[in-house]
Amino acid sequence: MTLIDGKATAARVLEECRTSLTSLAASGVLPGLAVVLVGDDPASRAYVGSKDRTCRDLGMHSLKIELPASTTQEELLQVVRGLNADPAIHGILVQSPPPKHIDEAAIVRAIDPAKDVDGFHPENVARLALEDPSGFVPCTPLGCQRLLMEYKIPTEGTKVVVLGRSMIVGKPLALLLMAKGPGSNATVTVAHSRSRDLPAICREADILIPAIGKPKFVTADFVKEGAVVIDVGINRIADPSTKSGYRLVGDADFDAIASKCRAITPVPGGVGPMTIAMLISNTIKAARQIHGVAG
Ligand code: GUN
């Protein structure tokens, strides 16, 4: 069994980003990322803090905007419009999920597609479906694909089962892995909460990618002997023995399935660090495209 080290792989991606930043600096371009957090969900706050820190460590321009949970739709739209017009900002990310009274789809549509480094804008969803390489692909799917490629796990002709149909992970990941090209060309099944006999569907998978936000949902009866499991879940479960009172577990029951797997990602230290690395990579791509600097 190979343990897929997302932390080390993300560090390599970030080293590539550092090289790109040096070459962009020579063209007078400093990529800037704005992350917007509405409300005080502790997990979202941790993600946003980590995105901001990674940018700063690389010497990029980073703007962290923290707004109260009482922020109105119009106020948030004004913030987005301001970032669209800010020449120092090349990437805009509004952390999901926002508070209930916010119409998230309308906020996403207000982001300039050229700065939509999350790849959530309908224009970028369309470009992914159309296999137009100028579009932005959501960061978590990109991170999953990059892990497979870095570990030389072939996807061409294989059967991939994506468990979950979210707009952030499941749907774009399916589009990405079924596209033509390296790291793709897979036969993809998208299974979800309404699918009949999930374990049977998942047991067909050469590569199983759970992304449903249910702690330890994937047990040994979901996994074919020799399968690869890329666990997207990051769930906080109560653990009084830790200082914080919680610990992170994936959507897969790691201890129950690891011995059946050819390769598996841990949680934490698997897909999570890759998502941030791909966000930085997307922000550099946005800066290149906006300034017309070849990569
Ligand atoms: N919430 C969980 N993952 C993500 C992500 O990739 N982008 C945004 N904006 N919010 C998220």
mmCIF file of C-alpha atoms and ligand atoms in Angstrom:
data_model
loop_
_atom_site.group_PDB
_atom_site.id
_atom_site.type_symbol
_atom_site.label_atom_id
_atom_site.label_comp_id
_atom_site.label_asym_id
_atom_site.label_seq_id
_atom_site.Cartn_x
_atom_site.Cartn_y
_atom_site.Cartn_z
ATOM 1 C CA MET A 1 0.000 0.000 0.000
ATOM 2 C CA THR A 2 1.292 3.426 -0.971
ATOM 3 C CA LEU A 3 0.442 6.344 1.303
ATOM 4 C CA ILE A 4 -0.142 9.338 -0.965
ATOM 5 C CA ASP A 5 1.551 12.311 0.681
ATOM 6 C CA GLY A 6 -0.479 15.404 -0.164
ATOM 7 C CA LYS A 7 1.630 17.670 1.998
ATOM 8 C CA ALA A 8 4.875 16.812 0.200
ATOM 9 C CA THR A 9 3.204 16.953 -3.225
ATOM 10 C CA ALA A 10 1.639 20.339 -2.419
ATOM 11 C CA ALA A 11 5.082 21.611 -1.338
ATOM 12 C CA ARG A 12 6.454 20.605 -4.777
ATOM 13 C CA VAL A 13 3.578 22.390 -6.562
ATOM 14 C CA LEU A 14 4.250 25.489 -4.458
ATOM 15 C CA GLU A 15 7.958 25.351 -5.399
ATOM 16 C CA GLU A 16 6.881 25.449 -9.075
ATOM 17 C CA CYS A 17 4.649 28.403 -8.185
ATOM 18 C CA ARG A 18 7.640 30.156 -6.585
ATOM 19 C CA THR A 19 9.585 29.782 -9.851
ATOM 20 C CA SER A 20 6.615 31.203 -11.823
ATOM 21 C CA LEU A 21 6.378 34.121 -9.397
ATOM 22 C CA THR A 22 10.055 34.959 -9.972
ATOM 23 C CA SER A 23 9.563 34.996 -13.748
ATOM 24 C CA LEU A 24 6.373 37.057 -13.427
ATOM 25 C CA ALA A 25 8.187 39.547 -11.185
ATOM 26 C CA ALA A 26 10.683 40.053 -14.020
ATOM 27 C CA SER A 27 7.683 41.145 -16.158
ATOM 28 C CA GLY A 28 6.549 43.487 -13.363
ATOM 29 C CA VAL A 29 3.564 41.315 -12.332
ATOM 30 C CA LEU A 30 2.767 40.518 -8.687
ATOM 31 C CA PRO A 31 -0.236 38.139 -8.489
ATOM 32 C CA GLY A 32 -2.806 39.067 -5.840
ATOM 33 C CA LEU A 33 -5.479 36.884 -4.227
ATOM 34 C CA ALA A 34 -8.490 38.137 -2.263
ATOM 35 C CA VAL A 35 -10.253 35.702 0.058
ATOM 36 C CA VAL A 36 -13.591 36.766 1.508
ATOM 37 C CA LEU A 37 -15.077 35.131 4.604
ATOM 38 C CA VAL A 38 -18.624 35.961 5.708
ATOM 39 C CA GLY A 39 -19.502 34.843 9.235
ATOM 40 C CA ASP A 40 -17.478 32.923 11.762
ATOM 41 C CA ASP A 41 -17.634 29.230 10.928
ATOM 42 C CA PRO A 42 -14.444 27.877 12.561
ATOM 43 C CA ALA A 43 -13.550 25.451 9.729
ATOM 44 C CA SER A 44 -14.022 28.166 7.071
ATOM 45 C CA ARG A 45 -11.945 30.590 9.158
ATOM 46 C CA ALA A 46 -9.143 28.022 9.345
ATOM 47 C CA TYR A 47 -9.204 27.430 5.540
ATOM 48 C CA VAL A 48 -9.204 31.156 4.756
ATOM 49 C CA GLY A 49 -6.343 31.761 7.216
ATOM 50 C CA SER A 50 -4.330 28.989 5.609
ATOM 51 C CA LYS A 51 -4.910 30.373 2.064
ATOM 52 C CA ASP A 52 -3.832 33.844 3.205
ATOM 53 C CA ARG A 53 -0.700 32.500 4.957
ATOM 54 C CA THR A 54 0.363 30.424 1.951
ATOM 55 C CA CYS A 55 0.114 33.501 -0.313
ATOM 56 C CA ARG A 56 2.175 35.601 2.079
ATOM 57 C CA ASP A 57 4.846 32.909 2.474
ATOM 58 C CA LEU A 58 5.281 32.986 -1.311
ATOM 59 C CA GLY A 59 5.542 36.787 -1.342
ATOM 60 C CA MET A 60 2.262 37.203 -3.230
ATOM 61 C CA HIS A 61 -0.202 39.998 -2.581
ATOM 62 C CA SER A 62 -2.931 38.672 -0.268
ATOM 63 C CA LEU A 63 -6.082 40.390 0.892
ATOM 64 C CA LYS A 64 -8.158 38.681 3.586
ATOM 65 C CA ILE A 65 -11.598 40.269 3.999
ATOM 66 C CA GLU A 66 -13.550 39.092 7.027
ATOM 67 C CA LEU A 67 -17.175 40.240 7.151
ATOM 68 C CA PRO A 68 -19.759 39.720 9.903
ATOM 69 C CA ALA A 69 -22.510 37.089 9.506
ATOM 70 C CA SER A 70 -24.991 39.991 9.309
ATOM 71 C CA THR A 71 -23.486 41.232 5.993
ATOM 72 C CA THR A 72 -26.252 41.774 3.421
ATOM 73 C CA GLN A 73 -26.339 40.444 -0.131
ATOM 74 C CA GLU A 74 -25.871 43.983 -1.486
ATOM 75 C CA GLU A 75 -22.908 44.680 0.816
ATOM 76 C CA LEU A 76 -21.220 41.465 -0.292
ATOM 77 C CA LEU A 77 -21.921 42.287 -3.954
ATOM 78 C CA GLN A 78 -20.273 45.692 -3.413
ATOM 79 C CA VAL A 79 -17.158 43.978 -1.997
ATOM 80 C CA VAL A 80 -17.000 41.654 -5.025
ATOM 81 C CA ARG A 81 -17.452 44.554 -7.463
ATOM 82 C CA GLY A 82 -14.638 46.421 -5.707
ATOM 83 C CA LEU A 83 -12.321 43.403 -6.085
ATOM 84 C CA ASN A 84 -13.300 42.977 -9.760
ATOM 85 C CA ALA A 85 -12.138 46.572 -10.328
ATOM 86 C CA ASP A 86 -8.943 46.311 -8.216
ATOM 87 C CA PRO A 87 -5.912 45.958 -10.549
ATOM 88 C CA ALA A 88 -3.791 44.467 -7.703
ATOM 89 C CA ILE A 89 -6.206 41.512 -7.391
ATOM 90 C CA HIS A 90 -6.119 38.647 -9.926
ATOM 91 C CA GLY A 91 -7.998 35.985 -7.976
ATOM 92 C CA ILE A 92 -11.205 36.305 -5.932
ATOM 93 C CA LEU A 93 -12.529 33.596 -3.643
ATOM 94 C CA VAL A 94 -15.643 33.870 -1.485
ATOM 95 C CA GLN A 95 -15.470 31.048 1.036
ATOM 96 C CA SER A 96 -18.348 28.588 0.787
ATOM 97 C CA PRO A 97 -20.805 28.079 2.404
ATOM 98 C CA PRO A 98 -21.891 31.675 3.191
ATOM 99 C CA PRO A 99 -24.640 32.372 5.771
ATOM 100 C CA LYS A 100 -28.139 31.168 4.789
ATOM 101 C CA HIS A 101 -29.509 34.611 3.806
ATOM 102 C CA ILE A 102 -26.840 35.017 1.098
ATOM 103 C CA ASP A 103 -27.713 33.942 -2.467
ATOM 104 C CA GLU A 104 -24.407 32.219 -3.217
ATOM 105 C CA ALA A 105 -25.145 31.636 -6.918
ATOM 106 C CA ALA A 106 -25.713 35.376 -7.437
ATOM 107 C CA ILE A 107 -22.439 36.196 -5.652
ATOM 108 C CA VAL A 108 -20.533 33.695 -7.808
ATOM 109 C CA ARG A 109 -22.054 35.184 -10.981
ATOM 110 C CA ALA A 110 -20.921 38.651 -9.860
ATOM 111 C CA ILE A 111 -17.247 37.592 -9.782
ATOM 112 C CA ASP A 112 -15.338 38.517 -12.960
ATOM 113 C CA PRO A 113 -14.802 35.096 -14.674
ATOM 114 C CA ALA A 114 -11.194 36.163 -15.426
ATOM 115 C CA LYS A 115 -10.585 36.370 -11.626
ATOM 116 C CA ASP A 116 -12.746 33.357 -10.657
ATOM 117 C CA VAL A 117 -9.876 31.170 -9.397
ATOM 118 C CA ASP A 118 -12.409 28.838 -7.708
ATOM 119 C CA GLY A 119 -13.834 27.978 -11.139
ATOM 120 C CA PHE A 120 -17.402 28.301 -9.836
ATOM 121 C CA HIS A 121 -18.692 30.948 -12.314
ATOM 122 C CA PRO A 122 -21.013 29.513 -15.033
ATOM 123 C CA GLU A 123 -18.527 30.766 -17.661
ATOM 124 C CA ASN A 124 -15.765 28.597 -16.144
ATOM 125 C CA VAL A 125 -18.078 25.608 -15.587
ATOM 126 C CA ALA A 126 -18.862 25.825 -19.316
ATOM 127 C CA ARG A 127 -15.190 26.092 -20.278
ATOM 128 C CA LEU A 128 -14.419 22.945 -18.258
ATOM 129 C CA ALA A 129 -17.265 21.075 -19.963
ATOM 130 C CA LEU A 130 -16.024 22.379 -23.336
ATOM 131 C CA GLU A 131 -12.401 21.427 -22.474
ATOM 132 C CA ASP A 132 -11.292 25.018 -23.056
ATOM 133 C CA PRO A 133 -7.901 25.301 -21.283
ATOM 134 C CA SER A 134 -8.280 29.053 -20.688
ATOM 135 C CA GLY A 135 -10.941 28.391 -18.025
ATOM 136 C CA PHE A 136 -10.433 27.870 -14.300
ATOM 137 C CA VAL A 137 -11.007 24.378 -12.895
ATOM 138 C CA PRO A 138 -12.051 24.142 -9.221
ATOM 139 C CA CYS A 139 -9.047 23.648 -6.932
ATOM 140 C CA THR A 140 -10.014 20.425 -5.123
ATOM 141 C CA PRO A 141 -10.671 18.453 -8.349
ATOM 142 C CA LEU A 142 -7.399 19.803 -9.772
ATOM 143 C CA GLY A 143 -5.614 18.696 -6.597
ATOM 144 C CA CYS A 144 -7.063 15.163 -6.845
ATOM 145 C CA GLN A 145 -5.956 14.867 -10.478
ATOM 146 C CA ARG A 146 -2.479 16.209 -9.694
ATOM 147 C CA LEU A 147 -2.017 13.659 -6.874
ATOM 148 C CA LEU A 148 -2.887 10.823 -9.276
ATOM 149 C CA MET A 149 -0.445 12.183 -11.865
ATOM 150 C CA GLU A 150 2.395 12.773 -9.400
ATOM 151 C CA TYR A 151 2.044 9.204 -8.120
ATOM 152 C CA LYS A 152 1.912 7.919 -11.731
ATOM 153 C CA ILE A 153 -1.479 6.291 -11.167
ATOM 154 C CA PRO A 154 -2.930 5.881 -14.662
ATOM 155 C CA THR A 155 -6.459 7.160 -15.272
ATOM 156 C CA GLU A 156 -6.781 6.373 -18.985
ATOM 157 C CA GLY A 157 -9.347 3.628 -19.543
ATOM 158 C CA THR A 158 -9.854 3.086 -15.814
ATOM 159 C CA LYS A 159 -13.129 3.080 -13.962
ATOM 160 C CA VAL A 160 -13.376 6.037 -11.581
ATOM 161 C CA VAL A 161 -16.246 6.375 -9.112
ATOM 162 C CA VAL A 162 -16.788 9.851 -7.685
ATOM 163 C CA LEU A 163 -18.987 9.680 -4.609
ATOM 164 C CA GLY A 164 -20.782 13.042 -4.354
ATOM 165 C CA ARG A 165 -22.272 15.450 -6.911
ATOM 166 C CA SER A 166 -21.418 18.895 -5.491
ATOM 167 C CA MET A 167 -20.568 21.861 -7.697
ATOM 168 C CA ILE A 168 -17.300 22.283 -5.721
ATOM 169 C CA VAL A 169 -15.974 18.731 -6.127
ATOM 170 C CA GLY A 170 -18.116 15.911 -7.577
ATOM 171 C CA LYS A 171 -19.385 17.458 -10.815
ATOM 172 C CA PRO A 172 -16.211 19.287 -11.874
ATOM 173 C CA LEU A 173 -14.053 16.285 -10.915
ATOM 174 C CA ALA A 174 -16.158 14.029 -13.132
ATOM 175 C CA LEU A 175 -15.807 16.494 -16.047
ATOM 176 C CA LEU A 176 -12.058 16.777 -15.470
ATOM 177 C CA LEU A 177 -11.352 13.029 -15.338
ATOM 178 C CA MET A 178 -13.549 12.176 -18.332
ATOM 179 C CA ALA A 179 -11.941 14.880 -20.500
ATOM 180 C CA LYS A 180 -9.351 14.053 -23.145
ATOM 181 C CA GLY A 181 -5.705 14.290 -22.151
ATOM 182 C CA PRO A 182 -3.117 13.217 -19.587
ATOM 183 C CA GLY A 183 -4.510 12.538 -16.117
ATOM 184 C CA SER A 184 -7.955 12.060 -17.688
ATOM 185 C CA ASN A 185 -9.555 9.738 -20.289
ATOM 186 C CA ALA A 186 -11.307 7.818 -17.487
ATOM 187 C CA THR A 187 -14.702 6.145 -17.463
ATOM 188 C CA VAL A 188 -16.433 8.108 -14.707
ATOM 189 C CA THR A 189 -19.457 7.198 -12.606
ATOM 190 C CA VAL A 190 -20.930 9.826 -10.280
ATOM 191 C CA ALA A 191 -22.721 8.175 -7.360
ATOM 192 C CA HIS A 192 -24.614 10.046 -4.634
ATOM 193 C CA SER A 193 -27.018 9.795 -1.702
ATOM 194 C CA ARG A 194 -29.893 8.658 -3.939
ATOM 195 C CA SER A 195 -27.901 6.011 -5.830
ATOM 196 C CA ARG A 196 -29.081 2.441 -5.355
ATOM 197 C CA ASP A 197 -26.556 0.093 -3.662
ATOM 198 C CA LEU A 198 -23.624 2.486 -3.199
ATOM 199 C CA PRO A 199 -21.209 -0.210 -1.952
ATOM 200 C CA ALA A 200 -21.747 -2.248 -5.155
ATOM 201 C CA ILE A 201 -21.162 0.815 -7.377
ATOM 202 C CA CYS A 202 -18.025 1.790 -5.433
ATOM 203 C CA ARG A 203 -16.635 -1.772 -5.542
ATOM 204 C CA GLU A 204 -16.422 -1.425 -9.342
ATOM 205 C CA ALA A 205 -13.953 1.440 -8.995
ATOM 206 C CA ASP A 206 -10.268 1.249 -9.888
ATOM 207 C CA ILE A 207 -10.088 4.751 -8.393
ATOM 208 C CA LEU A 208 -12.637 5.714 -5.722
ATOM 209 C CA ILE A 209 -13.012 9.376 -4.770
ATOM 210 C CA PRO A 210 -15.400 10.003 -1.868
ATOM 211 C CA ALA A 211 -16.513 13.656 -1.549
ATOM 212 C CA ILE A 212 -19.710 13.627 0.502
ATOM 213 C CA GLY A 213 -18.751 15.118 3.874
ATOM 214 C CA LYS A 214 -19.742 12.042 5.901
ATOM 215 C CA PRO A 215 -17.098 10.875 8.391
ATOM 216 C CA LYS A 216 -15.784 7.324 7.765
ATOM 217 C CA PHE A 217 -18.710 6.560 5.417
ATOM 218 C CA VAL A 218 -16.626 4.417 3.063
ATOM 219 C CA THR A 219 -15.960 1.065 4.714
ATOM 220 C CA ALA A 220 -14.231 -2.107 3.503
ATOM 221 C CA ASP A 221 -17.305 -3.336 1.588
ATOM 222 C CA PHE A 222 -17.058 -0.250 -0.703
ATOM 223 C CA VAL A 223 -13.514 -1.004 -1.841
ATOM 224 C CA LYS A 224 -12.210 -3.445 -4.449
ATOM 225 C CA GLU A 225 -8.917 -5.164 -3.622
ATOM 226 C CA GLY A 226 -6.119 -3.078 -5.175
ATOM 227 C CA ALA A 227 -8.191 0.093 -5.634
ATOM 228 C CA VAL A 228 -6.835 3.617 -5.233
ATOM 229 C CA VAL A 229 -8.760 5.860 -2.795
ATOM 230 C CA ILE A 230 -8.485 9.652 -2.937
ATOM 231 C CA ASP A 231 -10.379 10.899 0.113
ATOM 232 C CA VAL A 232 -11.744 14.433 -0.307
ATOM 233 C CA GLY A 233 -13.636 14.522 3.018
ATOM 234 C CA ILE A 234 -12.379 16.740 5.832
ATOM 235 C CA ASN A 235 -14.729 16.176 8.775
ATOM 236 C CA ARG A 236 -14.338 17.415 12.339
ATOM 237 C CA ILE A 237 -15.355 14.812 14.885
ATOM 238 C CA ALA A 238 -15.383 15.268 18.660
ATOM 239 C CA ASP A 239 -12.291 13.933 20.424
ATOM 240 C CA PRO A 240 -11.927 14.950 24.058
ATOM 241 C CA SER A 241 -8.364 13.565 24.123
ATOM 242 C CA THR A 242 -7.093 16.385 21.850
ATOM 243 C CA LYS A 243 -6.357 19.975 22.879
ATOM 244 C CA SER A 244 -8.906 21.403 20.430
ATOM 245 C CA GLY A 245 -11.574 18.843 21.436
ATOM 246 C CA TYR A 246 -11.875 17.556 17.866
ATOM 247 C CA ARG A 247 -9.920 15.730 15.203
ATOM 248 C CA LEU A 248 -10.130 15.504 11.425
ATOM 249 C CA VAL A 249 -11.243 12.353 9.623
ATOM 250 C CA GLY A 250 -12.016 11.676 5.976
ATOM 251 C CA ASP A 251 -15.093 10.286 4.235
ATOM 252 C CA ALA A 252 -13.305 6.932 4.194
ATOM 253 C CA ASP A 253 -12.609 4.750 7.223
ATOM 254 C CA PHE A 254 -8.839 4.769 6.654
ATOM 255 C CA ASP A 255 -7.933 2.015 9.149
ATOM 256 C CA ALA A 256 -10.651 -0.300 7.804
ATOM 257 C CA ILE A 257 -9.721 0.016 4.117
ATOM 258 C CA ALA A 258 -5.995 0.879 3.883
ATOM 259 C CA SER A 259 -4.838 -2.760 3.672
ATOM 260 C CA LYS A 260 -7.115 -3.355 0.624
ATOM 261 C CA CYS A 261 -5.822 -0.291 -1.252
ATOM 262 C CA ARG A 262 -3.025 -0.029 -3.789
ATOM 263 C CA ALA A 263 -2.727 3.616 -2.720
ATOM 264 C CA ILE A 264 -4.675 5.900 -0.394
ATOM 265 C CA THR A 265 -4.587 9.512 0.824
ATOM 266 C CA PRO A 266 -4.588 10.246 4.560
ATOM 267 C CA VAL A 267 -6.763 12.900 6.253
ATOM 268 C CA PRO A 268 -5.312 15.300 7.180
ATOM 269 C CA GLY A 269 -2.321 15.569 4.819
ATOM 270 C CA GLY A 270 -3.930 14.268 1.632
ATOM 271 C CA VAL A 271 -6.181 16.320 -0.647
ATOM 272 C CA GLY A 272 -6.437 19.321 1.749
ATOM 273 C CA PRO A 273 -2.943 20.799 1.160
ATOM 274 C CA MET A 274 -3.329 20.195 -2.604
ATOM 275 C CA THR A 275 -6.457 22.379 -2.755
ATOM 276 C CA ILE A 276 -4.502 25.386 -1.472
ATOM 277 C CA ALA A 277 -1.554 24.716 -3.790
ATOM 278 C CA MET A 278 -3.889 24.567 -6.821
ATOM 279 C CA LEU A 279 -5.543 27.816 -5.690
ATOM 280 C CA ILE A 280 -2.157 29.529 -5.809
ATOM 281 C CA SER A 281 -1.475 27.942 -9.200
ATOM 282 C CA ASN A 282 -4.855 29.187 -10.508
ATOM 283 C CA THR A 283 -4.123 32.701 -9.197
ATOM 284 C CA ILE A 284 -0.798 32.741 -11.062
ATOM 285 C CA LYS A 285 -2.617 31.554 -14.211
ATOM 286 C CA ALA A 286 -5.178 34.386 -13.772
ATOM 287 C CA ALA A 287 -2.397 36.977 -13.408
ATOM 288 C CA ARG A 288 -0.668 35.634 -16.547
ATOM 289 C CA GLN A 289 -3.894 35.765 -18.562
ATOM 290 C CA ILE A 290 -4.886 39.223 -17.345
ATOM 291 C CA HIS A 291 -1.433 40.660 -18.116
ATOM 292 C CA GLY A 292 -0.851 38.598 -21.291
ATOM 293 C CA VAL A 293 2.355 36.989 -19.957
ATOM 294 C CA ALA A 294 3.007 33.498 -21.377
ATOM 295 C CA GLY A 295 3.578 30.631 -18.901
HETATM 296 N N1 GUN B 1 -15.409 25.612 0.717
HETATM 297 C C1 GUN B 1 -14.882 24.360 0.682
HETATM 298 N N2 GUN B 1 -14.036 24.247 -0.362
HETATM 299 C C2 GUN B 1 -14.031 25.447 -0.985
HETATM 300 C C3 GUN B 1 -13.345 25.942 -2.134
HETATM 301 O O1 GUN B 1 -12.574 25.251 -2.817
HETATM 302 N N3 GUN B 1 -13.603 27.239 -2.455
HETATM 303 C C4 GUN B 1 -14.473 28.016 -1.753
HETATM 304 N N4 GUN B 1 -14.674 29.272 -2.155
HETATM 305 N N5 GUN B 1 -15.128 27.580 -0.691
HETATM 306 C C5 GUN B 1 -14.903 26.298 -0.310
#
